[in-house]
Amino acid sequence: MKGLKGKVAIITGSATSIGASVATAFIDIGAKVVIADIAEEAGARLAGQLGENAVFIRTDVRNDDDLKAAVNLAISEWGQIDFIVNTACTYLDNAMDSTREEFLEALNVNAAGGFMLVQFARPHLKATKGAVVNFGSISAKVAQPGRCLYPMTKGAIHQLTRNEALLLAEDGIRVNTVSPGWTWCAIMDEVSGGDRKKTDNVAAPFHMKGRVGDPQEIAEAVLFLCSDHASFITGTDLPVDGGYTALGPEQQTDALGNLAN
Ligand SMILES: NC(=O)c1ccc[n+]([C@@H]2O[C@H](COP(=O)([O-])OP(=O)(O)OC[C@H]3O[C@@H](n4cnc5c(N)ncnc54)[C@H](O)[C@@H]3O)[C@@H](O)[C@H]2O)c1
């Protein structure tokens, strides 16, 4: 992909799962990454595995000083920032029993953290005519049982992307959202007891591809949105969801066929 080699990306939430795949994909294509995550052990381990073009900095996206430190680290190490990828998230959600503190915590981690990071990195992104990728979700646009806070924050991110795209266009900075479908990640590993086949089977009826996504498939879309190939794409959402969003309530069942039987 054009326009990525030698570039510098700060990726929040990149110590594990999808974020780690994004960091790995950037390294594989010849870019440099700042792994900005609250998970110290996993973050330091991944940076060690990825080599000299990766650095880890313990970053809590709820803390402005931490975010400024991540920006400063990118500049002191490599002198530029080309991309911000806001992957960090909390799945904290007690549906209708969520407290005000939980509501604000979910918004803080999932939406405010990425917003503040972009604000702090803005002069550097302006200098490189860089790009931002925010992480939305299929959960942003539908009601899901047992959930309220997480989908609400993801909905906020889609609108944040549109506003940031407009406000940063004058600086030559593009802003887009990636919306994964169900993707194999730490929480699925934990809930399914590491059973990928079972996870695919549960996901099959509502993903046209009949399975969950791999983190690498999400990372490819992030690279595309940061690359020169996406130079006229801003303010929009790229679903990487195996057909989840395109499926109607009938899912993959032949409802008309059932009527005829
Ligand atoms: N996995 C899926 O099925 C799926 C589907 C749709 C969207 N997404 C989105 O993709 C992104 C990655 O999801 P995932 O499943 O890999 O998540 P994950 O929970 O496996 O990883 C999230 C990362 O964020 C970090 N993090 C949490 N709180 C933080 C904080 N305060 N400061 C800094 N880092 C913090 C964690 O340490 C972790 O490394 C998220 O934005 C999520 O909403 C995931």
mmCIF file of C-alpha atoms and ligand atoms in Angstrom:
data_model
loop_
_atom_site.group_PDB
_atom_site.id
_atom_site.type_symbol
_atom_site.label_atom_id
_atom_site.label_comp_id
_atom_site.label_asym_id
_atom_site.label_seq_id
_atom_site.Cartn_x
_atom_site.Cartn_y
_atom_site.Cartn_z
ATOM 1 C CA MET A 1 0.000 0.000 0.000
ATOM 2 C CA LYS A 2 1.278 3.452 -0.922
ATOM 3 C CA GLY A 3 2.089 6.145 1.625
ATOM 4 C CA LEU A 4 2.761 4.095 4.754
ATOM 5 C CA LYS A 5 6.452 3.175 4.711
ATOM 6 C CA GLY A 6 8.492 5.243 7.157
ATOM 7 C CA LYS A 7 5.374 6.891 8.601
ATOM 8 C CA VAL A 8 4.649 7.136 12.339
ATOM 9 C CA ALA A 9 1.435 5.959 14.016
ATOM 10 C CA ILE A 10 0.236 6.282 17.587
ATOM 11 C CA ILE A 11 -2.189 3.457 18.326
ATOM 12 C CA THR A 12 -4.155 3.441 21.564
ATOM 13 C CA GLY A 13 -5.262 0.110 22.992
ATOM 14 C CA SER A 14 -2.654 -1.678 20.899
ATOM 15 C CA ALA A 15 -1.205 -4.010 23.531
ATOM 16 C CA THR A 16 -3.755 -6.743 22.735
ATOM 17 C CA SER A 17 -6.267 -8.123 20.236
ATOM 18 C CA ILE A 18 -7.266 -5.875 17.323
ATOM 19 C CA GLY A 19 -4.987 -2.985 18.335
ATOM 20 C CA ALA A 20 -1.975 -5.314 18.467
ATOM 21 C CA SER A 21 -2.795 -6.539 14.968
ATOM 22 C CA VAL A 22 -2.985 -2.936 13.759
ATOM 23 C CA ALA A 23 0.434 -2.213 15.289
ATOM 24 C CA THR A 24 1.872 -5.377 13.732
ATOM 25 C CA ALA A 25 0.449 -4.521 10.304
ATOM 26 C CA PHE A 26 2.017 -1.044 10.421
ATOM 27 C CA ILE A 27 5.384 -2.560 11.363
ATOM 28 C CA ASP A 28 5.121 -5.195 8.618
ATOM 29 C CA ILE A 29 4.608 -2.478 6.018
ATOM 30 C CA GLY A 30 7.645 -0.484 7.217
ATOM 31 C CA ALA A 31 5.990 2.120 9.467
ATOM 32 C CA LYS A 32 6.846 3.011 13.076
ATOM 33 C CA VAL A 33 4.443 2.691 15.962
ATOM 34 C CA VAL A 34 3.855 4.013 19.448
ATOM 35 C CA ILE A 35 1.936 1.389 21.396
ATOM 36 C CA ALA A 36 -0.115 3.477 23.826
ATOM 37 C CA ASP A 37 -1.972 1.235 26.230
ATOM 38 C CA ILE A 38 -2.779 0.916 29.908
ATOM 39 C CA ALA A 39 -1.674 -2.751 29.891
ATOM 40 C CA GLU A 40 2.016 -2.463 30.733
ATOM 41 C CA GLU A 41 3.161 -6.053 30.544
ATOM 42 C CA ALA A 42 1.432 -6.897 27.255
ATOM 43 C CA GLY A 43 2.412 -3.559 25.696
ATOM 44 C CA ALA A 44 6.095 -3.865 26.586
ATOM 45 C CA ARG A 45 6.117 -7.491 25.399
ATOM 46 C CA LEU A 46 4.590 -6.602 22.027
ATOM 47 C CA ALA A 47 6.998 -3.688 21.501
ATOM 48 C CA GLY A 48 9.877 -6.079 22.206
ATOM 49 C CA GLN A 49 8.507 -8.546 19.641
ATOM 50 C CA LEU A 50 7.986 -5.881 16.970
ATOM 51 C CA GLY A 51 11.556 -4.573 17.221
ATOM 52 C CA GLU A 52 13.253 -1.218 16.890
ATOM 53 C CA ASN A 53 10.399 0.505 15.037
ATOM 54 C CA ALA A 54 8.000 0.017 17.951
ATOM 55 C CA VAL A 55 7.954 1.700 21.344
ATOM 56 C CA PHE A 56 5.553 1.198 24.218
ATOM 57 C CA ILE A 57 4.397 3.888 26.587
ATOM 58 C CA ARG A 58 1.992 3.216 29.426
ATOM 59 C CA THR A 59 -0.950 5.406 28.499
ATOM 60 C CA ASP A 60 -4.302 5.755 30.198
ATOM 61 C CA VAL A 61 -6.501 7.476 27.616
ATOM 62 C CA ARG A 62 -8.460 9.058 30.481
ATOM 63 C CA ASN A 63 -5.373 11.046 31.436
ATOM 64 C CA ASP A 64 -4.340 14.088 29.356
ATOM 65 C CA ASP A 65 -0.754 14.054 30.624
ATOM 66 C CA ASP A 66 -0.410 10.440 29.466
ATOM 67 C CA LEU A 67 -1.742 11.345 26.021
ATOM 68 C CA LYS A 68 0.640 14.305 25.746
ATOM 69 C CA ALA A 69 3.507 12.027 26.761
ATOM 70 C CA ALA A 70 2.624 9.601 23.943
ATOM 71 C CA VAL A 71 2.673 12.495 21.458
ATOM 72 C CA ASN A 72 6.007 13.723 22.842
ATOM 73 C CA LEU A 73 7.480 10.231 22.638
ATOM 74 C CA ALA A 74 6.578 9.890 18.954
ATOM 75 C CA ILE A 75 8.225 13.257 18.249
ATOM 76 C CA SER A 76 11.350 12.590 20.305
ATOM 77 C CA GLU A 77 11.811 9.126 18.768
ATOM 78 C CA TRP A 78 10.903 9.830 15.151
ATOM 79 C CA GLY A 79 10.220 13.559 14.727
ATOM 80 C CA GLN A 80 6.740 13.255 13.207
ATOM 81 C CA ILE A 81 3.241 11.889 13.626
ATOM 82 C CA ASP A 82 1.307 10.732 10.564
ATOM 83 C CA PHE A 83 -1.523 8.639 11.980
ATOM 84 C CA ILE A 84 -3.610 8.319 15.130
ATOM 85 C CA VAL A 85 -5.577 5.104 15.533
ATOM 86 C CA ASN A 86 -7.999 5.137 18.461
ATOM 87 C CA THR A 87 -8.567 1.494 19.311
ATOM 88 C CA ALA A 88 -8.663 1.564 23.136
ATOM 89 C CA CYS A 89 -12.016 0.642 24.593
ATOM 90 C CA THR A 90 -13.879 -0.539 27.625
ATOM 91 C CA TYR A 91 -16.760 -2.971 27.345
ATOM 92 C CA LEU A 92 -18.064 -1.738 30.722
ATOM 93 C CA ASP A 93 -21.834 -1.962 30.496
ATOM 94 C CA ASN A 94 -24.569 -2.735 33.000
ATOM 95 C CA ALA A 95 -27.360 -1.930 30.576
ATOM 96 C CA MET A 96 -30.203 -0.075 32.283
ATOM 97 C CA ASP A 97 -28.617 -0.589 35.710
ATOM 98 C CA SER A 98 -25.497 1.361 34.750
ATOM 99 C CA THR A 99 -24.605 4.126 37.164
ATOM 100 C CA ARG A 100 -23.760 7.700 36.191
ATOM 101 C CA GLU A 101 -20.129 6.933 37.009
ATOM 102 C CA GLU A 102 -20.168 3.953 34.647
ATOM 103 C CA PHE A 103 -21.877 5.994 31.930
ATOM 104 C CA LEU A 104 -19.204 8.702 32.154
ATOM 105 C CA GLU A 105 -16.399 6.149 32.420
ATOM 106 C CA ALA A 106 -17.514 4.437 29.209
ATOM 107 C CA LEU A 107 -17.656 7.761 27.379
ATOM 108 C CA ASN A 108 -14.314 8.808 28.851
ATOM 109 C CA VAL A 109 -12.400 5.739 27.671
ATOM 110 C CA ASN A 110 -14.197 5.103 24.387
ATOM 111 C CA ALA A 111 -14.789 8.626 23.056
ATOM 112 C CA ALA A 112 -13.088 11.400 25.055
ATOM 113 C CA GLY A 113 -9.663 9.710 25.145
ATOM 114 C CA GLY A 114 -9.328 9.533 21.379
ATOM 115 C CA PHE A 115 -10.716 13.040 20.968
ATOM 116 C CA MET A 116 -8.124 14.524 23.320
ATOM 117 C CA LEU A 117 -5.278 12.589 21.693
ATOM 118 C CA VAL A 118 -6.203 13.989 18.277
ATOM 119 C CA GLN A 119 -6.331 17.480 19.784
ATOM 120 C CA PHE A 120 -2.816 17.125 21.259
ATOM 121 C CA ALA A 121 -1.403 15.601 18.071
ATOM 122 C CA ARG A 122 -3.110 18.089 15.735
ATOM 123 C CA PRO A 123 -0.089 20.343 14.966
ATOM 124 C CA HIS A 124 1.964 17.282 14.064
ATOM 125 C CA LEU A 125 -0.824 15.740 11.974
ATOM 126 C CA LYS A 126 -1.195 19.087 10.212
ATOM 127 C CA ALA A 127 2.520 19.085 9.393
ATOM 128 C CA THR A 128 2.332 15.644 7.768
ATOM 129 C CA LYS A 129 -1.220 15.942 6.322
ATOM 130 C CA GLY A 130 -1.980 12.887 8.376
ATOM 131 C CA ALA A 131 -4.994 10.724 9.085
ATOM 132 C CA VAL A 132 -7.058 9.558 12.047
ATOM 133 C CA VAL A 133 -8.923 6.264 12.340
ATOM 134 C CA ASN A 134 -11.490 5.981 15.114
ATOM 135 C CA PHE A 135 -12.968 2.624 16.070
ATOM 136 C CA GLY A 136 -16.734 2.429 15.773
ATOM 137 C CA SER A 137 -18.678 -0.810 15.761
ATOM 138 C CA ILE A 138 -21.633 -2.667 14.344
ATOM 139 C CA SER A 139 -23.014 -2.056 17.858
ATOM 140 C CA ALA A 140 -23.331 1.670 17.118
ATOM 141 C CA LYS A 141 -26.403 1.341 14.936
ATOM 142 C CA VAL A 142 -28.584 -1.338 16.473
ATOM 143 C CA ALA A 143 -30.082 -2.246 19.841
ATOM 144 C CA GLN A 144 -28.345 -5.217 21.437
ATOM 145 C CA PRO A 145 -29.684 -7.251 24.361
ATOM 146 C CA GLY A 146 -28.082 -6.545 27.745
ATOM 147 C CA ARG A 147 -26.183 -3.521 26.496
ATOM 148 C CA CYS A 148 -26.548 0.231 26.665
ATOM 149 C CA LEU A 149 -23.285 2.076 27.419
ATOM 150 C CA TYR A 150 -20.957 0.422 24.928
ATOM 151 C CA PRO A 151 -23.211 0.898 21.871
ATOM 152 C CA MET A 152 -23.969 4.460 23.015
ATOM 153 C CA THR A 153 -20.257 5.329 23.080
ATOM 154 C CA LYS A 154 -19.713 3.718 19.683
ATOM 155 C CA GLY A 155 -22.593 5.774 18.265
ATOM 156 C CA ALA A 156 -20.889 8.871 19.665
ATOM 157 C CA ILE A 157 -17.665 7.942 17.883
ATOM 158 C CA HIS A 158 -19.375 7.852 14.480
ATOM 159 C CA GLN A 159 -20.618 11.406 14.990
ATOM 160 C CA LEU A 160 -17.253 12.470 16.412
ATOM 161 C CA THR A 161 -15.602 11.255 13.217
ATOM 162 C CA ARG A 162 -17.898 13.353 11.054
ATOM 163 C CA ASN A 163 -17.265 16.491 13.125
ATOM 164 C CA GLU A 164 -13.514 15.946 13.364
ATOM 165 C CA ALA A 165 -13.317 15.346 9.613
ATOM 166 C CA LEU A 166 -14.913 18.715 8.953
ATOM 167 C CA LEU A 167 -12.977 20.607 11.622
ATOM 168 C CA LEU A 168 -9.616 19.150 10.590
ATOM 169 C CA ALA A 169 -10.091 19.304 6.812
ATOM 170 C CA GLU A 170 -8.545 22.785 6.788
ATOM 171 C CA ASP A 171 -5.365 21.194 8.183
ATOM 172 C CA GLY A 172 -5.357 18.509 5.491
ATOM 173 C CA ILE A 173 -6.115 15.801 8.067
ATOM 174 C CA ARG A 174 -8.536 13.010 7.125
ATOM 175 C CA VAL A 175 -10.686 11.299 9.774
ATOM 176 C CA ASN A 176 -12.608 8.061 9.314
ATOM 177 C CA THR A 177 -14.184 5.272 11.328
ATOM 178 C CA VAL A 178 -13.652 1.547 11.020
ATOM 179 C CA SER A 179 -16.561 -0.590 12.221
ATOM 180 C CA PRO A 180 -15.661 -4.202 12.893
ATOM 181 C CA GLY A 181 -18.200 -6.984 13.056
ATOM 182 C CA TRP A 182 -17.617 -9.700 15.626
ATOM 183 C CA THR A 183 -13.857 -10.122 15.652
ATOM 184 C CA TRP A 184 -11.816 -12.773 17.424
ATOM 185 C CA CYS A 185 -10.401 -10.957 20.448
ATOM 186 C CA ALA A 186 -9.494 -11.369 24.115
ATOM 187 C CA ILE A 187 -13.084 -11.213 25.369
ATOM 188 C CA MET A 188 -14.318 -13.841 22.863
ATOM 189 C CA ASP A 189 -11.389 -16.048 23.719
ATOM 190 C CA GLU A 190 -12.334 -15.740 27.393
ATOM 191 C CA VAL A 191 -16.105 -16.168 27.034
ATOM 192 C CA SER A 192 -15.880 -19.117 24.602
ATOM 193 C CA GLY A 193 -13.084 -20.815 26.533
ATOM 194 C CA GLY A 194 -10.781 -20.368 23.537
ATOM 195 C CA ASP A 195 -13.228 -22.130 21.201
ATOM 196 C CA ARG A 196 -12.954 -20.368 17.838
ATOM 197 C CA LYS A 197 -15.173 -22.897 16.041
ATOM 198 C CA LYS A 198 -17.998 -22.375 18.533
ATOM 199 C CA THR A 199 -17.587 -18.612 18.205
ATOM 200 C CA ASP A 200 -17.811 -18.865 14.413
ATOM 201 C CA ASN A 201 -20.945 -20.991 14.686
ATOM 202 C CA VAL A 202 -22.651 -18.490 16.997
ATOM 203 C CA ALA A 203 -21.725 -15.612 14.656
ATOM 204 C CA ALA A 204 -22.669 -17.412 11.434
ATOM 205 C CA PRO A 205 -26.383 -16.551 11.221
ATOM 206 C CA PHE A 206 -25.761 -12.790 11.356
ATOM 207 C CA HIS A 207 -22.514 -12.487 9.407
ATOM 208 C CA MET A 208 -22.816 -13.270 5.670
ATOM 209 C CA LYS A 209 -19.300 -14.689 5.785
ATOM 210 C CA GLY A 210 -20.493 -17.262 8.334
ATOM 211 C CA ARG A 211 -17.759 -16.574 10.863
ATOM 212 C CA VAL A 212 -16.152 -13.905 13.056
ATOM 213 C CA GLY A 213 -13.427 -11.726 11.608
ATOM 214 C CA ASP A 214 -9.725 -12.043 12.273
ATOM 215 C CA PRO A 215 -7.989 -9.022 13.854
ATOM 216 C CA GLN A 216 -5.671 -8.884 10.819
ATOM 217 C CA GLU A 217 -8.679 -8.282 8.559
ATOM 218 C CA ILE A 218 -9.572 -5.192 10.592
ATOM 219 C CA ALA A 219 -5.947 -4.029 10.518
ATOM 220 C CA GLU A 220 -5.904 -4.168 6.690
ATOM 221 C CA ALA A 221 -8.820 -1.725 6.578
ATOM 222 C CA VAL A 222 -7.031 0.644 8.975
ATOM 223 C CA LEU A 223 -3.939 0.599 6.757
ATOM 224 C CA PHE A 224 -6.070 1.333 3.704
ATOM 225 C CA LEU A 225 -7.735 4.345 5.357
ATOM 226 C CA CYS A 226 -4.324 5.725 6.368
ATOM 227 C CA SER A 227 -2.764 5.091 2.955
ATOM 228 C CA ASP A 228 -2.586 7.308 -0.122
ATOM 229 C CA HIS A 229 -5.232 5.078 -1.709
ATOM 230 C CA ALA A 230 -7.797 6.727 0.597
ATOM 231 C CA SER A 231 -6.739 10.330 -0.154
ATOM 232 C CA PHE A 232 -10.318 11.450 -0.984
ATOM 233 C CA ILE A 233 -12.010 9.524 1.829
ATOM 234 C CA THR A 234 -12.877 11.432 4.981
ATOM 235 C CA GLY A 235 -15.736 11.670 7.477
ATOM 236 C CA THR A 236 -17.076 8.232 6.686
ATOM 237 C CA ASP A 237 -17.370 4.742 8.090
ATOM 238 C CA LEU A 238 -15.851 1.575 6.689
ATOM 239 C CA PRO A 239 -17.694 -1.485 7.994
ATOM 240 C CA VAL A 240 -15.401 -4.511 8.173
ATOM 241 C CA ASP A 241 -18.116 -6.829 9.307
ATOM 242 C CA GLY A 242 -18.445 -9.845 7.022
ATOM 243 C CA GLY A 243 -21.812 -8.549 5.808
ATOM 244 C CA TYR A 244 -23.375 -8.007 9.257
ATOM 245 C CA THR A 245 -24.729 -4.529 8.476
ATOM 246 C CA ALA A 246 -26.161 -5.498 5.118
ATOM 247 C CA LEU A 247 -28.235 -8.358 6.523
ATOM 248 C CA GLY A 248 -31.865 -7.685 7.417
ATOM 249 C CA PRO A 249 -33.829 -9.118 10.353
ATOM 250 C CA GLU A 250 -34.485 -12.310 8.352
ATOM 251 C CA GLN A 251 -30.764 -12.987 8.673
ATOM 252 C CA GLN A 252 -29.754 -15.831 6.380
ATOM 253 C CA THR A 253 -32.944 -17.836 6.671
ATOM 254 C CA ASP A 254 -35.133 -18.302 3.604
ATOM 255 C CA ALA A 255 -38.190 -16.660 5.141
ATOM 256 C CA LEU A 256 -40.224 -16.750 1.916
ATOM 257 C CA GLY A 257 -39.223 -20.361 1.453
ATOM 258 C CA ASN A 258 -40.456 -21.114 4.983
ATOM 259 C CA LEU A 259 -43.774 -19.430 4.127
ATOM 260 C CA ALA A 260 -44.219 -21.713 1.144
ATOM 261 C CA ASN A 261 -43.552 -24.847 3.219
HETATM 262 N N1 LIG B 1 -13.744 -7.481 19.070
HETATM 263 C C1 LIG B 1 -14.861 -7.181 18.444
HETATM 264 O O1 LIG B 1 -15.675 -8.061 18.118
HETATM 265 C C2 LIG B 1 -15.168 -5.739 18.103
HETATM 266 C C3 LIG B 1 -16.315 -5.467 17.348
HETATM 267 C C4 LIG B 1 -16.586 -4.152 17.023
HETATM 268 C C5 LIG B 1 -15.733 -3.133 17.428
HETATM 269 N N2 LIG B 1 -14.638 -3.432 18.176
HETATM 270 C C6 LIG B 1 -13.770 -2.328 18.578
HETATM 271 O O2 LIG B 1 -12.432 -2.632 18.219
HETATM 272 C C7 LIG B 1 -11.549 -2.051 19.182
HETATM 273 C C8 LIG B 1 -10.648 -3.131 19.764
HETATM 274 O O3 LIG B 1 -11.476 -4.112 20.353
HETATM 275 P P1 LIG B 1 -10.870 -5.399 21.070
HETATM 276 O O4 LIG B 1 -11.958 -6.390 21.098
HETATM 277 O O5 LIG B 1 -9.559 -5.732 20.467
HETATM 278 O O6 LIG B 1 -10.681 -4.829 22.544
HETATM 279 P P2 LIG B 1 -9.797 -5.404 23.763
HETATM 280 O O7 LIG B 1 -10.606 -5.228 25.013
HETATM 281 O O8 LIG B 1 -9.288 -6.777 23.466
HETATM 282 O O9 LIG B 1 -8.591 -4.391 23.760
HETATM 283 C C9 LIG B 1 -8.769 -3.066 24.156
HETATM 284 C C10 LIG B 1 -7.425 -2.503 24.529
HETATM 285 O O10 LIG B 1 -7.656 -1.209 25.113
HETATM 286 C C11 LIG B 1 -6.842 -1.098 26.268
HETATM 287 N N3 LIG B 1 -7.436 -0.130 27.201
HETATM 288 C C12 LIG B 1 -8.530 -0.294 27.982
HETATM 289 N N4 LIG B 1 -8.720 0.803 28.743
HETATM 290 C C13 LIG B 1 -7.728 1.668 28.427
HETATM 291 C C14 LIG B 1 -7.362 2.962 28.883
HETATM 292 N N5 LIG B 1 -8.083 3.597 29.831
HETATM 293 N N6 LIG B 1 -6.289 3.568 28.343
HETATM 294 C C15 LIG B 1 -5.547 2.929 27.394
HETATM 295 N N7 LIG B 1 -5.823 1.706 26.949
HETATM 296 C C16 LIG B 1 -6.909 1.070 27.452
HETATM 297 C C17 LIG B 1 -6.773 -2.514 26.844
HETATM 298 O O11 LIG B 1 -5.648 -2.659 27.692
HETATM 299 C C18 LIG B 1 -6.684 -3.349 25.581
HETATM 300 O O12 LIG B 1 -5.350 -3.545 25.177
HETATM 301 C C19 LIG B 1 -12.433 -1.398 20.238
HETATM 302 O O13 LIG B 1 -12.556 -0.018 19.965
HETATM 303 C C20 LIG B 1 -13.769 -2.092 20.052
HETATM 304 O O14 LIG B 1 -14.840 -1.281 20.461
HETATM 305 C C21 LIG B 1 -14.331 -4.715 18.525
#
